[in-house]
PDB file of C-alpha atoms and ligand atoms in Angstrom:
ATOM      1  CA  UNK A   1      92.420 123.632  36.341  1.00  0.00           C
ATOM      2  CA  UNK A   2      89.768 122.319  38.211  1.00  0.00           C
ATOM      3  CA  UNK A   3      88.680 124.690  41.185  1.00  0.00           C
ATOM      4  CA  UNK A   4      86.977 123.393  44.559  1.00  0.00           C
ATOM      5  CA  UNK A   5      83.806 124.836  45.130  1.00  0.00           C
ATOM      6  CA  UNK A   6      82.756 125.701  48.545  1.00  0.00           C
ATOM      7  CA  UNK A   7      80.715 122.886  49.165  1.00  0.00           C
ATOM      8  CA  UNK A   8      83.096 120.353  48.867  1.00  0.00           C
ATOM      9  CA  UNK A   9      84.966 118.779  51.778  1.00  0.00           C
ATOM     10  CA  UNK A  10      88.765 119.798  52.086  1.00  0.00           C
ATOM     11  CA  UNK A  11      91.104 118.320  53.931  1.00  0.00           C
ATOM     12  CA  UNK A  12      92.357 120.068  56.865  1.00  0.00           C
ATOM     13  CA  UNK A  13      96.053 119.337  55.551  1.00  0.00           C
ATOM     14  CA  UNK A  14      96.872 119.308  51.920  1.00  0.00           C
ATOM     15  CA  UNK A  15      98.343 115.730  50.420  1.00  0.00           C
ATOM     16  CA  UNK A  16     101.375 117.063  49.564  1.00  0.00           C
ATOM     17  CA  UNK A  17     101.882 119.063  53.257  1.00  0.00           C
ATOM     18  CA  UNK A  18     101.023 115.389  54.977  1.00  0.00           C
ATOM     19  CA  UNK A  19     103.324 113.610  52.793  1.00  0.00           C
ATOM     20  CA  UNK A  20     106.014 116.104  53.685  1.00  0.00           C
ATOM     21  CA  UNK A  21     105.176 115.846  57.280  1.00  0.00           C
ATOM     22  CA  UNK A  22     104.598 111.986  57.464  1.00  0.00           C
ATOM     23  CA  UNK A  23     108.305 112.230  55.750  1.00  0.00           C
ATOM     24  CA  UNK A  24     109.526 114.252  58.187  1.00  0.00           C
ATOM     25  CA  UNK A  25     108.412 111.967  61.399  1.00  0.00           C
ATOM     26  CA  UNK A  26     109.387 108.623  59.530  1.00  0.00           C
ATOM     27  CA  UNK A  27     112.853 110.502  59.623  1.00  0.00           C
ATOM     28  CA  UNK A  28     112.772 111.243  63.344  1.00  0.00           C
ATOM     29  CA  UNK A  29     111.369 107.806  63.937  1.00  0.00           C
ATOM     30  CA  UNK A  30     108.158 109.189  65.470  1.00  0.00           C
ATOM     31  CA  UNK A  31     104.888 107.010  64.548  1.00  0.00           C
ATOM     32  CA  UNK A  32     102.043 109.703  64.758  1.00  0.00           C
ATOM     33  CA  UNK A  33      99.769 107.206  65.105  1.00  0.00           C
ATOM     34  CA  UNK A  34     101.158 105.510  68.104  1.00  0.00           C
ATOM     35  CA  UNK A  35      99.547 106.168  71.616  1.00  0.00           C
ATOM     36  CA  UNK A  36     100.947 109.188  73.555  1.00  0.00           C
ATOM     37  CA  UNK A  37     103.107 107.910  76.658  1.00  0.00           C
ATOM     38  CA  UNK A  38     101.918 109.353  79.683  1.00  0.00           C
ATOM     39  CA  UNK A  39     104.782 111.291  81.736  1.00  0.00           C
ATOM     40  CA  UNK A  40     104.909 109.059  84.802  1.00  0.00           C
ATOM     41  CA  UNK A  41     105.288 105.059  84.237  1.00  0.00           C
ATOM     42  CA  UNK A  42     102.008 104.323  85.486  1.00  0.00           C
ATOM     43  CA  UNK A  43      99.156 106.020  87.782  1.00  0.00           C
ATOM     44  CA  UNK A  44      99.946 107.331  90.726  1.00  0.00           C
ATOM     45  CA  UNK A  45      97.886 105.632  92.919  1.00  0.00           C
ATOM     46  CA  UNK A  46      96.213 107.734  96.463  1.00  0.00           C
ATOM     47  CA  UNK A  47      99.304 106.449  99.028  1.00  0.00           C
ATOM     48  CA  UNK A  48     101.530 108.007  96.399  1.00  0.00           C
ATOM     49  CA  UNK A  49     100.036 111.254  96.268  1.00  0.00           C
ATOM     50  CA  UNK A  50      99.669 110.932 100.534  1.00  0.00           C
ATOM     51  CA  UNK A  51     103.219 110.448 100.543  1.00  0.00           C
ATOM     52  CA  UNK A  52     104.789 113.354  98.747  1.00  0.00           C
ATOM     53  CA  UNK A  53     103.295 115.683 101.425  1.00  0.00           C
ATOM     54  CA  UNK A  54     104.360 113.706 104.111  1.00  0.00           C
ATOM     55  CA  UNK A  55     107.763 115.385 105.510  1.00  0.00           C
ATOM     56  CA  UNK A  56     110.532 113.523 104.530  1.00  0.00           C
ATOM     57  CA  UNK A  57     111.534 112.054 108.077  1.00  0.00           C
ATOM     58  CA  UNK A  58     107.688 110.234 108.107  1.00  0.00           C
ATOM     59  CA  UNK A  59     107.665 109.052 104.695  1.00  0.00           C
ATOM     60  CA  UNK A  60     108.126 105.381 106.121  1.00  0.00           C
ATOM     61  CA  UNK A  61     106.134 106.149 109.126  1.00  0.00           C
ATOM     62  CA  UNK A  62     104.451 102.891 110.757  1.00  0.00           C
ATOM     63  CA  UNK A  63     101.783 102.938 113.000  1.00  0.00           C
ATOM     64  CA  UNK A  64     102.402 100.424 115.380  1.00  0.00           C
ATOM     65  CA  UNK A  65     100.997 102.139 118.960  1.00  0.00           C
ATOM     66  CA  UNK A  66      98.420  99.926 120.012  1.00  0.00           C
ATOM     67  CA  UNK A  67      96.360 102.515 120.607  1.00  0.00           C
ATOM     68  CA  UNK A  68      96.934 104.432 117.697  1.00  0.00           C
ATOM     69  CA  UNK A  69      96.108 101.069 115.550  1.00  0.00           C
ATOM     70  CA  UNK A  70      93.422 100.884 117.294  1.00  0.00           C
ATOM     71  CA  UNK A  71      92.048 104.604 116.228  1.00  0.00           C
ATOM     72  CA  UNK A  72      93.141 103.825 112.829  1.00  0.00           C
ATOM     73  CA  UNK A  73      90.709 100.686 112.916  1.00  0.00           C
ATOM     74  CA  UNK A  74      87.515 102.722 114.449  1.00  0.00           C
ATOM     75  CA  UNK A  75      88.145 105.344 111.758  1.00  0.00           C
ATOM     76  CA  UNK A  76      88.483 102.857 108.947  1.00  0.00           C
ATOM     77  CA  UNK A  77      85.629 101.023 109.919  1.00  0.00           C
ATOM     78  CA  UNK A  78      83.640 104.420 110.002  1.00  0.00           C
ATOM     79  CA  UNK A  79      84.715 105.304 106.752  1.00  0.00           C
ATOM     80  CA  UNK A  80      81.573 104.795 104.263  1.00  0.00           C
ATOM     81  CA  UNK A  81      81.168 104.834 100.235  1.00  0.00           C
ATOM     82  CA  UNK A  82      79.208 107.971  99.240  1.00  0.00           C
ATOM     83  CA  UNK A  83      76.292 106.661  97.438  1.00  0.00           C
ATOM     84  CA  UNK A  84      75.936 103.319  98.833  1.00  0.00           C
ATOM     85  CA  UNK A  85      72.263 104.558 100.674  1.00  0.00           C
ATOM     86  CA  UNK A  86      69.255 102.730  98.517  1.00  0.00           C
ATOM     87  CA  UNK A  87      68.243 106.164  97.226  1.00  0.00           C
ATOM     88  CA  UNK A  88      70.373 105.958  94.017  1.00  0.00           C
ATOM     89  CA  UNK A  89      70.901 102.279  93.115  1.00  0.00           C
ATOM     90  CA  UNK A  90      71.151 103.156  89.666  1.00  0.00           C
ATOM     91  CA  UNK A  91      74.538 105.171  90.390  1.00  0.00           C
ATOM     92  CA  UNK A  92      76.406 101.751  90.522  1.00  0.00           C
ATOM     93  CA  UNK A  93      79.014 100.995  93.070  1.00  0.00           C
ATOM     94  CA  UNK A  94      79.375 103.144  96.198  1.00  0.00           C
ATOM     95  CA  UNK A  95      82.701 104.461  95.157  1.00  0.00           C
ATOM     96  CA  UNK A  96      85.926 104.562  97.364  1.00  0.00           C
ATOM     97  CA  UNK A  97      85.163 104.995 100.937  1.00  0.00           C
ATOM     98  CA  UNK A  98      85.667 108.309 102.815  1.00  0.00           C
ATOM     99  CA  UNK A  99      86.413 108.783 106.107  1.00  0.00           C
ATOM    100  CA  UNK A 100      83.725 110.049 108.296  1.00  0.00           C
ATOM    101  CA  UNK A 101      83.094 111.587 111.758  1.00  0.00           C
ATOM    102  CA  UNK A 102      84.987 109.681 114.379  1.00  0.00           C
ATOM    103  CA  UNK A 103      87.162 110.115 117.529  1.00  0.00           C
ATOM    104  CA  UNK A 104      90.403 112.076 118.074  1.00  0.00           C
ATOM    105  CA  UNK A 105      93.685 111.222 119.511  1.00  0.00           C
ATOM    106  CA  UNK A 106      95.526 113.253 121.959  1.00  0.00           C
ATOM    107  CA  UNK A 107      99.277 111.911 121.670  1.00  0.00           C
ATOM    108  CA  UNK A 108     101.309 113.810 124.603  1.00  0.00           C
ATOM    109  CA  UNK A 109     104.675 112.791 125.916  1.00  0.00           C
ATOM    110  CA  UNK A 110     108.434 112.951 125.959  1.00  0.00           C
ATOM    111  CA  UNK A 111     110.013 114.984 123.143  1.00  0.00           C
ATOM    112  CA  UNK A 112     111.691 112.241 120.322  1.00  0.00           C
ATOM    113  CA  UNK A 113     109.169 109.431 121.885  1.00  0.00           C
ATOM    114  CA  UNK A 114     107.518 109.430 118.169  1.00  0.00           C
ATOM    115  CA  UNK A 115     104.597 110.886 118.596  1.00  0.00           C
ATOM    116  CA  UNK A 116     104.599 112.716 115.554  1.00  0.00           C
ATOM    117  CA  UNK A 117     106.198 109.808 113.740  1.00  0.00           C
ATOM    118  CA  UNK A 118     102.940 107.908 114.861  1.00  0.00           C
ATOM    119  CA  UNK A 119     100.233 110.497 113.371  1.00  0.00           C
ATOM    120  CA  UNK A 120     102.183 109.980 110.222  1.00  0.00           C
ATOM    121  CA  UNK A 121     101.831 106.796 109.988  1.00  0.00           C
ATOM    122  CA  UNK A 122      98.095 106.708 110.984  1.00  0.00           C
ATOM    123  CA  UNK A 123      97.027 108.898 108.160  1.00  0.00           C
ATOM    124  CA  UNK A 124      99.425 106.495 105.865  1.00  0.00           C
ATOM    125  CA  UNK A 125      97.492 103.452 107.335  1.00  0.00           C
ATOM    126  CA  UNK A 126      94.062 105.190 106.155  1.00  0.00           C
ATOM    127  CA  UNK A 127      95.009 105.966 103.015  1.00  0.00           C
ATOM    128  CA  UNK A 128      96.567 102.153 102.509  1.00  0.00           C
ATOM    129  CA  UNK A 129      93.191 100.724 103.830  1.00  0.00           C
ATOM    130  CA  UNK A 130      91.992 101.878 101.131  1.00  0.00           C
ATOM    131  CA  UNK A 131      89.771 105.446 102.837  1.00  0.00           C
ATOM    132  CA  UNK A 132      90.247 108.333 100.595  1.00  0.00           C
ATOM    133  CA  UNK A 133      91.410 110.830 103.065  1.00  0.00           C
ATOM    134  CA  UNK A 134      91.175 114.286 102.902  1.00  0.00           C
ATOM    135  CA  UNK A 135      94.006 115.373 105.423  1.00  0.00           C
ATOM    136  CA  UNK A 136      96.153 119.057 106.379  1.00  0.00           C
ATOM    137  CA  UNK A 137      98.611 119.171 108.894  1.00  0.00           C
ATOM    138  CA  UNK A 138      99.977 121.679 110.499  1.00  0.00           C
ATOM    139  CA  UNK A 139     102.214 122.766 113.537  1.00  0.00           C
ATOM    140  CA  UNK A 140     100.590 125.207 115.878  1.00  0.00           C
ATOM    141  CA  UNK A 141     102.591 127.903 115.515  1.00  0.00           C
ATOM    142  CA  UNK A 142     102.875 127.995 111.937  1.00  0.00           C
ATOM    143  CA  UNK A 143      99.148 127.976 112.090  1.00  0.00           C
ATOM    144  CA  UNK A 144      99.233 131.164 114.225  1.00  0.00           C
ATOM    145  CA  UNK A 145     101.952 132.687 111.921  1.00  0.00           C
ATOM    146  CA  UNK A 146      99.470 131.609 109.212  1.00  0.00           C
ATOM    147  CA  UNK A 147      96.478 132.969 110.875  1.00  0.00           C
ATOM    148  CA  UNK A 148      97.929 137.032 110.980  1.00  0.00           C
ATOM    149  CA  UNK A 149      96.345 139.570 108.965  1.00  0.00           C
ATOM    150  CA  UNK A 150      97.374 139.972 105.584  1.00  0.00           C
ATOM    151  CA  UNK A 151      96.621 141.632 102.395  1.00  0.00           C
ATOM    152  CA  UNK A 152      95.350 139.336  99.999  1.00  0.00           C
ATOM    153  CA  UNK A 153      94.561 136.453 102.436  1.00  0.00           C
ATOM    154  CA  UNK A 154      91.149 136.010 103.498  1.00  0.00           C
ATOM    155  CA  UNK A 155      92.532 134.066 107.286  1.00  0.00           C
ATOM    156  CA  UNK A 156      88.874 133.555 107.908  1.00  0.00           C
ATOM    157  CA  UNK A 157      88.280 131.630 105.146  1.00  0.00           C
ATOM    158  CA  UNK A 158      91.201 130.048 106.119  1.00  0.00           C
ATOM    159  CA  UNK A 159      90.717 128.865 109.143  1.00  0.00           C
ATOM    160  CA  UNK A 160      87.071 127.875 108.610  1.00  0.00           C
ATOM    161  CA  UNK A 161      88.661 125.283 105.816  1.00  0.00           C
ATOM    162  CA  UNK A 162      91.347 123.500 108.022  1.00  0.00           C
ATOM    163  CA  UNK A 163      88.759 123.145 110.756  1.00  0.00           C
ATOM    164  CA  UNK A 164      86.790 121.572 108.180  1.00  0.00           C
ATOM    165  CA  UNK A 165      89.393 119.372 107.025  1.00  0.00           C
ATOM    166  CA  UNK A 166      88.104 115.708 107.415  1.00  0.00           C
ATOM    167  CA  UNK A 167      91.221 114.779 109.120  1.00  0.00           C
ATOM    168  CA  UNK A 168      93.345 117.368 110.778  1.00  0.00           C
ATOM    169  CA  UNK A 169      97.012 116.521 112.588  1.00  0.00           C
ATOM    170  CA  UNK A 170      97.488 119.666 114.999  1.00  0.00           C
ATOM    171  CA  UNK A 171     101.398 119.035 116.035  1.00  0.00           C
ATOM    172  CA  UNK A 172     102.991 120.404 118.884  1.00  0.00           C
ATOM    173  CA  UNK A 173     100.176 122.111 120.504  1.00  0.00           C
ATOM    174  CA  UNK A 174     101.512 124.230 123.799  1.00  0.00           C
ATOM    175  CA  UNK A 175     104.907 124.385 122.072  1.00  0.00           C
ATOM    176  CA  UNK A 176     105.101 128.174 121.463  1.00  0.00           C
ATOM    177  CA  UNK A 177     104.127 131.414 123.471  1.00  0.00           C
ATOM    178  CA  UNK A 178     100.953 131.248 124.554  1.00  0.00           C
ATOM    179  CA  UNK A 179      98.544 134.367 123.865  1.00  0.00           C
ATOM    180  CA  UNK A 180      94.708 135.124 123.988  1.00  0.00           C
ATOM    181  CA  UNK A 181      94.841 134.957 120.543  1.00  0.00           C
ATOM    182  CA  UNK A 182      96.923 131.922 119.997  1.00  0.00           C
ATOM    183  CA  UNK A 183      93.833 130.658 122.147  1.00  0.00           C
ATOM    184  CA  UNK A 184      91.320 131.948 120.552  1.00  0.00           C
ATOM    185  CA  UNK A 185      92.538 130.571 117.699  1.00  0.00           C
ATOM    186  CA  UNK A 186      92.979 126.925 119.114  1.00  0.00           C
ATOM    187  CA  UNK A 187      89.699 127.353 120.962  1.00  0.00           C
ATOM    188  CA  UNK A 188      87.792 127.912 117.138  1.00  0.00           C
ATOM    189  CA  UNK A 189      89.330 124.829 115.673  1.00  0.00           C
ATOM    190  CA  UNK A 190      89.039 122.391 118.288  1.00  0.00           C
ATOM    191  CA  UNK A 191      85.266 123.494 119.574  1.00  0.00           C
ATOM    192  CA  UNK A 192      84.103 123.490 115.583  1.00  0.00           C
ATOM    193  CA  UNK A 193      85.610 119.952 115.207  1.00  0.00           C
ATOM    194  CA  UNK A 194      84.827 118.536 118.658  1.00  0.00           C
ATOM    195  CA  UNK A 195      81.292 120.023 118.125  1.00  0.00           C
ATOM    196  CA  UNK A 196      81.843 118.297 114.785  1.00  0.00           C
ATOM    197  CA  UNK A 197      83.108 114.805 115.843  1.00  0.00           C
ATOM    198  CA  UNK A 198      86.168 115.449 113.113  1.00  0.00           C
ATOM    199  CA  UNK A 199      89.027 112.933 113.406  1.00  0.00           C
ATOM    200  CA  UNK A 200      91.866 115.404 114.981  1.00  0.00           C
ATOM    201  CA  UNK A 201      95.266 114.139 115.697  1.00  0.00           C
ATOM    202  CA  UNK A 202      96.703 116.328 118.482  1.00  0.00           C
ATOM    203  CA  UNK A 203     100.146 115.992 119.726  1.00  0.00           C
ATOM    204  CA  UNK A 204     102.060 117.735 122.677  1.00  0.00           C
ATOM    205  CA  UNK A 205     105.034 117.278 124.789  1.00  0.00           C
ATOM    206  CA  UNK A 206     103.081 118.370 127.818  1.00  0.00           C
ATOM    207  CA  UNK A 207     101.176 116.418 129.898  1.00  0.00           C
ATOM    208  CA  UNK A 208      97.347 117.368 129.540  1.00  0.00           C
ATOM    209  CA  UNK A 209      96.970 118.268 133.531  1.00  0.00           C
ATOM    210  CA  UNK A 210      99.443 117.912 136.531  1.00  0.00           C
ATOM    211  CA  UNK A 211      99.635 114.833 138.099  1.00  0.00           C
ATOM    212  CA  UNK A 212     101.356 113.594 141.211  1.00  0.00           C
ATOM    213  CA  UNK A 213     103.927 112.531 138.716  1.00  0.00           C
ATOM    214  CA  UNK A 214     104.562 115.582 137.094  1.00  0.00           C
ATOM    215  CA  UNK A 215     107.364 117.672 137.003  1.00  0.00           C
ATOM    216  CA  UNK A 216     106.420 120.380 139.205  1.00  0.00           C
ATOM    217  CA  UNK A 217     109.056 122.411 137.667  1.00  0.00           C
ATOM    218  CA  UNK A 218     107.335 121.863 134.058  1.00  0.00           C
ATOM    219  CA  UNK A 219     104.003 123.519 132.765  1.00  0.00           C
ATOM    220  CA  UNK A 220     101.212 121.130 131.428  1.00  0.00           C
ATOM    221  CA  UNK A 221      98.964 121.586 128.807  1.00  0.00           C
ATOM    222  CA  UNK A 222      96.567 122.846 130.676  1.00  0.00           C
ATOM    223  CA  UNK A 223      98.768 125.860 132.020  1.00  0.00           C
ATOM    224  CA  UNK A 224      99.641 126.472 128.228  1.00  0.00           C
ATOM    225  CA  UNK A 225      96.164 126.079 126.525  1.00  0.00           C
ATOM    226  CA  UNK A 226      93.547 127.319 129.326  1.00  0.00           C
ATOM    227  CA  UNK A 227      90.903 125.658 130.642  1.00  0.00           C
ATOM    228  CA  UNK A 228      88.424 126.177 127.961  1.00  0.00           C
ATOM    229  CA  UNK A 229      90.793 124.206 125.687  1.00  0.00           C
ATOM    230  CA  UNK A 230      91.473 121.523 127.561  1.00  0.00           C
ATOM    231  CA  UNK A 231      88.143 120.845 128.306  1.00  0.00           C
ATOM    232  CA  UNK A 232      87.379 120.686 124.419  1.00  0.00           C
ATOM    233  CA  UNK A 233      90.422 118.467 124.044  1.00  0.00           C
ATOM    234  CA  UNK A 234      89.427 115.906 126.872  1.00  0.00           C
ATOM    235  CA  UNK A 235      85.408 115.756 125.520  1.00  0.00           C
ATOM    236  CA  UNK A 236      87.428 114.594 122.105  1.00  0.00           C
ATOM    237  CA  UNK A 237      89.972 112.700 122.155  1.00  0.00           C
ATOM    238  CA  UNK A 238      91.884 109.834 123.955  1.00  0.00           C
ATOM    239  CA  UNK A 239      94.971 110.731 125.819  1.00  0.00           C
ATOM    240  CA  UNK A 240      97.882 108.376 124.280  1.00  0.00           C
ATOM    241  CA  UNK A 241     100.826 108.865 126.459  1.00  0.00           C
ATOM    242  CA  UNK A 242     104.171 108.346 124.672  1.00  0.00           C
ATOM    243  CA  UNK A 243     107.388 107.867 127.691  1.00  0.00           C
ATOM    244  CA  UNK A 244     109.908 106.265 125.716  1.00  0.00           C
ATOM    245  CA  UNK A 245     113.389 107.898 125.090  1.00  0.00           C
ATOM    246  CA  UNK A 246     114.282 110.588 122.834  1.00  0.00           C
ATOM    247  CA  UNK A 247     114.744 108.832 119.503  1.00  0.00           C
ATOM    248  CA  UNK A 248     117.164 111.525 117.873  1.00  0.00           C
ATOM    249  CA  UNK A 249     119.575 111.477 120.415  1.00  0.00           C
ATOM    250  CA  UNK A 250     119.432 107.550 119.830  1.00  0.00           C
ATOM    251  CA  UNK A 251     120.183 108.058 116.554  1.00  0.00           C
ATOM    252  CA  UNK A 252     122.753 111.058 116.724  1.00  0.00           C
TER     253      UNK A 252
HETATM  254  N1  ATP B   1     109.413 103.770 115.642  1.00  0.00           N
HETATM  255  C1  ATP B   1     110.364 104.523 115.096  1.00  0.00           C
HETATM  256  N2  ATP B   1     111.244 103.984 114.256  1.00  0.00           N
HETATM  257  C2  ATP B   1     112.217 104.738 113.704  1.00  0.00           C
HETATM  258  N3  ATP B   1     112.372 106.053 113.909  1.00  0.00           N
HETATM  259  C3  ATP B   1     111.516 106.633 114.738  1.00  0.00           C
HETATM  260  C4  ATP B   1     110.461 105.912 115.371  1.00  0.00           C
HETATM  261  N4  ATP B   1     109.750 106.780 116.137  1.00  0.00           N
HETATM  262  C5  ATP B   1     110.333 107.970 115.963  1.00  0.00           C
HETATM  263  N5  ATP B   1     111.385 107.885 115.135  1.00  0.00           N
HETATM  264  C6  ATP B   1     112.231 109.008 114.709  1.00  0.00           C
HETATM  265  O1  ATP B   1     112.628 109.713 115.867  1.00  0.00           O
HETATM  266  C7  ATP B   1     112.565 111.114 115.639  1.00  0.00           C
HETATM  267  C8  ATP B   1     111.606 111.740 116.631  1.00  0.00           C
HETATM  268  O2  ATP B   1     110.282 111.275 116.366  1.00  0.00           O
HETATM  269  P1  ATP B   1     109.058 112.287 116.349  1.00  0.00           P
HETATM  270  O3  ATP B   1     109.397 113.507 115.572  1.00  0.00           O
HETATM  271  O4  ATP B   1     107.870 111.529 115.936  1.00  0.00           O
HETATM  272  O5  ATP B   1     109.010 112.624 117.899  1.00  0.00           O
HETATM  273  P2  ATP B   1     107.999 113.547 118.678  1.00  0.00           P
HETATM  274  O6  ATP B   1     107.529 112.776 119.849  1.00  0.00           O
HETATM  275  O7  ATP B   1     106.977 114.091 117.749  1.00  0.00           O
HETATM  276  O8  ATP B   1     108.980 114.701 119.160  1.00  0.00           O
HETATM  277  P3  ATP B   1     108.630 116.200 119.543  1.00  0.00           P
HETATM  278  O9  ATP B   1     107.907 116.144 120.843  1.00  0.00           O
HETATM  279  O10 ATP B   1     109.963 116.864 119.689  1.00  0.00           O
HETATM  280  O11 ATP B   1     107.815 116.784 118.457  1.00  0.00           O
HETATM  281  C9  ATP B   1     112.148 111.314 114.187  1.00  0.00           C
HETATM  282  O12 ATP B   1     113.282 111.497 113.403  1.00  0.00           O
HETATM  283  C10 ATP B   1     111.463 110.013 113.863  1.00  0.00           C
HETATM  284  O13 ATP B   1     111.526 109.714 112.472  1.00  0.00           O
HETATM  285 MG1   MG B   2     106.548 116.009 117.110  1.00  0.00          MG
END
């Protein structure tokens, strides 16, 4: 018998154990050597990923406001490839465009009119112009439930990393109690991203101040939000007014 000594190479699997194996696999029709098929057919590509935290009813959301295309354009158009400055022409391409600072939107109106429906579909526009969008929405009172004291969450931190979310959709602002803390909390956000220029989307059934045509039965924003908050809001963003009818009594 010839022994191995312990310089020579081995193999990590004997002949005969990789003829039994190889054996086994030709049985089962598996070719080892074949590539591995990846678990989805192909990439999924950004609008994909976008879409599966989009809430169901906006997964087809279009914007087609005028004035909400027209946002989507200026923050397109700001969006710029990191690396594409002349300091580092060695690092190739500038890479897919991010979205930058830019103007907010301020969508107020009926309930149903669409005006979520609309911020949907602008932050599906972005990420089908090709911007690689780092986005969070949120309702404003489910950020206040989020925002209370609990073990094990650091709300702080929190709250510091949605307002620095590059693109932020703040829904139904006004649409729950309103408390010095609910305003404090609102106050934090909006002054750090209006200080910030951050694209916000901010939508509310109330009108932002009363008007000659206003309800005088109904609070507006302003009543809701304070002073402080609405003068933060109108520094940042365009008012968008939606009036058309309640879409899901249309569709009930
Ligand atoms: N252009 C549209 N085409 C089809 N469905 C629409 C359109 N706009 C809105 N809808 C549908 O109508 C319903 C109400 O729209 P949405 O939730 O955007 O309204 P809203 O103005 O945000 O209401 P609220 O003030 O109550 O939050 C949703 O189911 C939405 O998908
Ligand atoms: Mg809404």
């Amino acid at each position: 018998m010839t022994r191995a000594r312990l310089a020579d190479p081995q193999p990590a699997v004997s002949d005969r154990l990789q003829a039994r194996l190889a054996a086994r696999l030709a049985a089962r029709g598996i070719d080892p050597a074949a590539p591995v098929l990846a678990d989805t057919p192909e990439p999924i590509p950004a609008l994909e990923a976008a879409q599966r935290r989009i809430p169901y009813d906006y997964r087809d959301a279009f914007a087609d406001h005028p004035a909400v295309m027209a946002w989507v354009r200026t923050i397109a158009g700001a969006a710029t490839a990191p690396h594409t400055d002349d300091h580092n022409p060695h690092w190739g391409s500038g890479g897919r465009r991010v979205i930058a600072r830019g103007p907010s939107l301020l969508l107020w109106g009926n309930t149903g009119a669409g005006k979520t429906r609309q911020a949907y579909g602008a932050i599906r526009s972005l990420t089908a112009a090709g911007c690689a969008v780092r986005w969070h929405a949120v309702k404003a009172v489910d950020l206040f439930g989020q925002m209370r004291q609990r073990s094990g969450v650091d709300v702080e931190w929190l709250l510091r990393d949605i307002a620095r979310v590059p693109l932020l959709l703040l829904d139904d602002l006004g649409a729950g109690k309103s408390s010095e803390w609910n305003e404090e909390i609102t106050f934090r956000l909006l002054a750090w991203r209006g200080e910030n220029h951050l694209p916000t989307l901010v939508t509310t059934n109330l009108a932002p101040i009363r008007t000659e045509r206003t309800d005088p039965r109904q609070p507006v924003l302003r009543d809701k939000v304070g002073d402080r908050i609405l003068s933060r809001l109108s520094g940042m963003c365009t008012p968008v007014e939606f009036d058309g009818p309640d879409r899901r009594f249309q569709r009930a």
